[in-house]
XYZ file of C-alpha atoms in Angstrom:
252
model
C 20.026 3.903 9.657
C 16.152 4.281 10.346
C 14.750 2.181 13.770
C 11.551 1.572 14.203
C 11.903 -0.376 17.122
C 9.247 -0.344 19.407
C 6.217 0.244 16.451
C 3.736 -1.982 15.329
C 2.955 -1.852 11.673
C -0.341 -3.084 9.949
C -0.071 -3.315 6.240
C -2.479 -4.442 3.713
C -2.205 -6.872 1.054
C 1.565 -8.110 2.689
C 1.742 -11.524 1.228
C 3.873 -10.552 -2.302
C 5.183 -7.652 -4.242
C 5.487 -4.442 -3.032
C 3.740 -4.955 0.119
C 5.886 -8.041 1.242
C 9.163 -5.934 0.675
C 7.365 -3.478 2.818
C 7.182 -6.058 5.618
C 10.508 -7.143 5.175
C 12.306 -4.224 5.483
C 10.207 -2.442 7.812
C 10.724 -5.765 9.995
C 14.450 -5.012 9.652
C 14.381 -1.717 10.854
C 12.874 -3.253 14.120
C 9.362 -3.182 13.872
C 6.873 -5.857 14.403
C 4.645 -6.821 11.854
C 1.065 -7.268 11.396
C 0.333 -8.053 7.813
C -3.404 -9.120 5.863
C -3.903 -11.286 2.811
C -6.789 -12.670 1.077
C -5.968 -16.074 0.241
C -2.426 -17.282 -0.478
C -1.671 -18.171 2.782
C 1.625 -19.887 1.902
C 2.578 -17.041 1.269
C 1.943 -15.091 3.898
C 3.374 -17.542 5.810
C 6.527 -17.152 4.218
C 6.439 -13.685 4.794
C 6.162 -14.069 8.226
C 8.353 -16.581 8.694
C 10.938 -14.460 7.074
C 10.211 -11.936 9.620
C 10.279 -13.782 12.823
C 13.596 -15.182 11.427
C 15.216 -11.381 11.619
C 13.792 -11.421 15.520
C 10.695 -9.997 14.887
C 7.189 -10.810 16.353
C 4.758 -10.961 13.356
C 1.254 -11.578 12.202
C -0.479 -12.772 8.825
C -4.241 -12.293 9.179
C -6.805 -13.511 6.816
C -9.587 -11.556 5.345
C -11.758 -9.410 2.755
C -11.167 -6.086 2.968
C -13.754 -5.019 0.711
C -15.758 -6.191 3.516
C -16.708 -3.498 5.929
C -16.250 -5.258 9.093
C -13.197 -7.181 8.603
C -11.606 -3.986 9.425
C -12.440 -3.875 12.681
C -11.570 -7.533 12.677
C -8.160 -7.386 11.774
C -7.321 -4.377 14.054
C -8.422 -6.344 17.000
C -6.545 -9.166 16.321
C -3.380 -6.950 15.401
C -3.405 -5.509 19.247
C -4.587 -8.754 21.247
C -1.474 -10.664 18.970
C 1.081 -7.427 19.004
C -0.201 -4.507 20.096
C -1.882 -1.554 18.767
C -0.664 -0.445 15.326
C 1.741 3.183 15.150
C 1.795 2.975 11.745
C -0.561 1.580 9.141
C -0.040 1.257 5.253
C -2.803 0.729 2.668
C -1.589 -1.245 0.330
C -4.070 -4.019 -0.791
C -5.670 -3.594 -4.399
C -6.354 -4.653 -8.023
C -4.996 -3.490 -11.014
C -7.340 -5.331 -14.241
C -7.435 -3.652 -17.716
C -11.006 -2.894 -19.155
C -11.778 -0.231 -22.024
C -14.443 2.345 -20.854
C -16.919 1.030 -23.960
C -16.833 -2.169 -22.450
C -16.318 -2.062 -19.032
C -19.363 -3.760 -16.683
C -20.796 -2.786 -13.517
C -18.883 -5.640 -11.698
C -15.519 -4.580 -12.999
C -16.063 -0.931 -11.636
C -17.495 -2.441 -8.485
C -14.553 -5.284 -8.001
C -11.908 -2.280 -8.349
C -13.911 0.372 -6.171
C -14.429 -2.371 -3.235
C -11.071 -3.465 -3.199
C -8.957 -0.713 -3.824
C -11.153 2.176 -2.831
C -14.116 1.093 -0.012
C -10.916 -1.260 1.745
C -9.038 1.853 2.338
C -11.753 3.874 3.611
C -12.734 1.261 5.837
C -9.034 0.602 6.881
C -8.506 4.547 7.773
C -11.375 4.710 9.493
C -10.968 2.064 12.154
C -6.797 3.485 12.267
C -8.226 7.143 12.925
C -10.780 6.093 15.595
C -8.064 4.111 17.196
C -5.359 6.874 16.677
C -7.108 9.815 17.825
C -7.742 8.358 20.867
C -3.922 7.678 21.625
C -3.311 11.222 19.802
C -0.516 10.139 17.575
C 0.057 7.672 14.172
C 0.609 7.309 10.986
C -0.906 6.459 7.690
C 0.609 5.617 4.783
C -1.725 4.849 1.201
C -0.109 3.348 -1.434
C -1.539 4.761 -5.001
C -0.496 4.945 -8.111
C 1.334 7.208 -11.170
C -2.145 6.169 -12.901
C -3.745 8.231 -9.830
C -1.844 11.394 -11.358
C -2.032 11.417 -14.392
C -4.663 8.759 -15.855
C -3.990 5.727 -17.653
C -5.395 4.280 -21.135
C -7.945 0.856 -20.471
C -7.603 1.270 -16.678
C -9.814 4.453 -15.576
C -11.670 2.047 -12.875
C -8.496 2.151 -11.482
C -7.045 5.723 -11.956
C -10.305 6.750 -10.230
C -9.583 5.013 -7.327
C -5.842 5.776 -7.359
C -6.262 9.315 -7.478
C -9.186 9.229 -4.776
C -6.704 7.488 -2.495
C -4.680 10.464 -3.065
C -7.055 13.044 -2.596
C -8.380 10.881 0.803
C -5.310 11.391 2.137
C -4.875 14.941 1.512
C -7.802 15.250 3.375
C -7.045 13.234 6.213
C -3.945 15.032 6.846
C -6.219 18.269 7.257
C -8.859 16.731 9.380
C -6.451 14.676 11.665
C -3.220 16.554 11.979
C -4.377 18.481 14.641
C -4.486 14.927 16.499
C -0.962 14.135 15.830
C -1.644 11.680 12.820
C 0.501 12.232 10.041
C -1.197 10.832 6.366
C 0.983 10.796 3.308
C 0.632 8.842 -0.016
C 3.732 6.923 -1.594
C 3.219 6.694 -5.605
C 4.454 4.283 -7.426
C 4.999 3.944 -11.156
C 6.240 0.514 -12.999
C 7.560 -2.025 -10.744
C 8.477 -5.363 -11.058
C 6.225 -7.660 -9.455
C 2.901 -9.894 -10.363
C 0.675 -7.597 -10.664
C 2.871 -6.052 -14.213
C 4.576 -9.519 -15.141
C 2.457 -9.819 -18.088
C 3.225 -6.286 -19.691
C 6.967 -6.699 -18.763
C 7.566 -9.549 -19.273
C 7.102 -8.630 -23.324
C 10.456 -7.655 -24.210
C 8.943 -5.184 -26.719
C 6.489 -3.376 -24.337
C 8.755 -3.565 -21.407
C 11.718 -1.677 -23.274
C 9.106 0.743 -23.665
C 8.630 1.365 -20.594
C 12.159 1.658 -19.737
C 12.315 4.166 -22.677
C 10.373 6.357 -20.993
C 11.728 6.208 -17.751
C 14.753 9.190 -17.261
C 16.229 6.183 -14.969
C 15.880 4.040 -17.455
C 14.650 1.052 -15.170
C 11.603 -0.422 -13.827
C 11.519 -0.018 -10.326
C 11.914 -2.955 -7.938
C 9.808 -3.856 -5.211
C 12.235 -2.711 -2.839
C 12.643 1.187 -4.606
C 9.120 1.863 -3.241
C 9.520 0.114 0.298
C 11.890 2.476 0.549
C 9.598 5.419 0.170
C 7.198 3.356 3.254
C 10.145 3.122 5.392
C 11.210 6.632 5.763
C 7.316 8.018 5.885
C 7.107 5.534 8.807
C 10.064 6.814 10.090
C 10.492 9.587 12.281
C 12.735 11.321 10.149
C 9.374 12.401 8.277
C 7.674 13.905 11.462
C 7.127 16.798 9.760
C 5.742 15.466 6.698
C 1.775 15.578 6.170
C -0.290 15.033 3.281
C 2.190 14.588 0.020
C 2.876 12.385 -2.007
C 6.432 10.394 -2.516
C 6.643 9.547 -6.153
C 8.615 6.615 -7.310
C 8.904 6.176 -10.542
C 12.319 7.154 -12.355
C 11.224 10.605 -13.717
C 8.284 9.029 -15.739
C 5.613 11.340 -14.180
C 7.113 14.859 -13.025
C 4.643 16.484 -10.508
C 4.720 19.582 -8.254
């Protein structure tokens, strides 16, 4: 069993999907919860509700990330409402086809802001706060399409595999201060963000197909991933990258 009693956790974009089964089971390992959404506060809400049910003191905090100083924001309200966070995760972002030939300026913006400025501003403000204590953990959340590419999306491959090589360098630069930074990378999984590719019976057995697991992962399969790298039973781990996706994408 992994405890994380006694840790705060602040994770991005907690509301749904793969960052509410994040909360959830973090939450059930002990921890107390400090997640941020952008506008479906129900729910968030529910979320947190959900957590304080299990025992748990927990947090939904409103904001933009793609805004530089809501990071700050939501930091401070994390430690005057819990206390400073241990462990954050990066998980907030976009995922909207558009074909290179046709793709506009706001598109790439939308998807660099959200899924790429966010996290930069979100590491910063945990670094600041975590060299000072020397210790903590970050976890990103990227992407298969961060690997290896992906057809009608390269807004956001680009900022997948940015978030991977950010964290590779973060690891570097603030190991030495006791801050671990590792990437967890998933492939398909069932939640909103897919439902309209998978829920097409023909398109979604092809995505099984070429899955050796043959399965779409579940929310849950990559919350997994976040739970042990924000366990201590990864102490030693610093600046890889968890895949979870069934096989699809093999990397060294």
């Amino acid at each position: 069993m992994i405890y994380l009693k006694g840790k705060t956790i602040l994770l991005t974009g907690g509301s749904r999907g793969i960052g509410r089964a994040c909360a959830l089971m973090m939450g059930k390992a002990g921890a107390d919860i400090a997640i941020t959404y952008l506008s479906n506060a129900k729910a968030a809400d529910n979320v947190v509700n959900d957590l304080t049910a299990e025992g748990r003191k927990a947090i939904a905090l409103s904001g933009d990330l793609s805004r530089e100083e809501t990071a700050e924001m939501i930091f401070k309200q994390c430690r005057e409402r819990l206390s400073p966070p241990s462990v954050v995760v990066v998980n907030a972002g976009i995922w909207k086809r558009a074909p290179i030939d046709t793709i506009t300026a706001e598109q790439l913006r939308e998807t660099m802001d959200i899924n790429l400025s966010s996290a930069f501003y979100i590491c910063r403000v945990a670094a600041s706060q975590m060299i000072k204590r020397g210790s903590g953990n970050i976890i990103l959340i990227s992407s298969t399409a961060g690997q290896r590419g992906e057809a009608f999306h390269s807004h956001y491959a680009a900022t997948k595999g940015a978030m991977i090589a950010m964290a590779k360098s973060l690891a570097a630069e603030l190991g030495p201060h006791g801050i671990r930074t590792n990437v967890v990378a998933p492939g398909w999984v069932d939640t909103d963000m897919c439902k309209g590719i998978l829920d097409d019976p023909v398109q979604r057995q092809k995505i099984i197909d070429d899955i050796p697991l043959r399965r779409v992962a579940s929310p849950e399969d990559v919350a997994g991933a976040v739970l042990f790298l924000a366990s201590d039973l990864s102490r030693h781990i610093n600046g890889e990258v968890i895949n979870v996706n069934g096989g699809s994408v093999l990397c060294g």
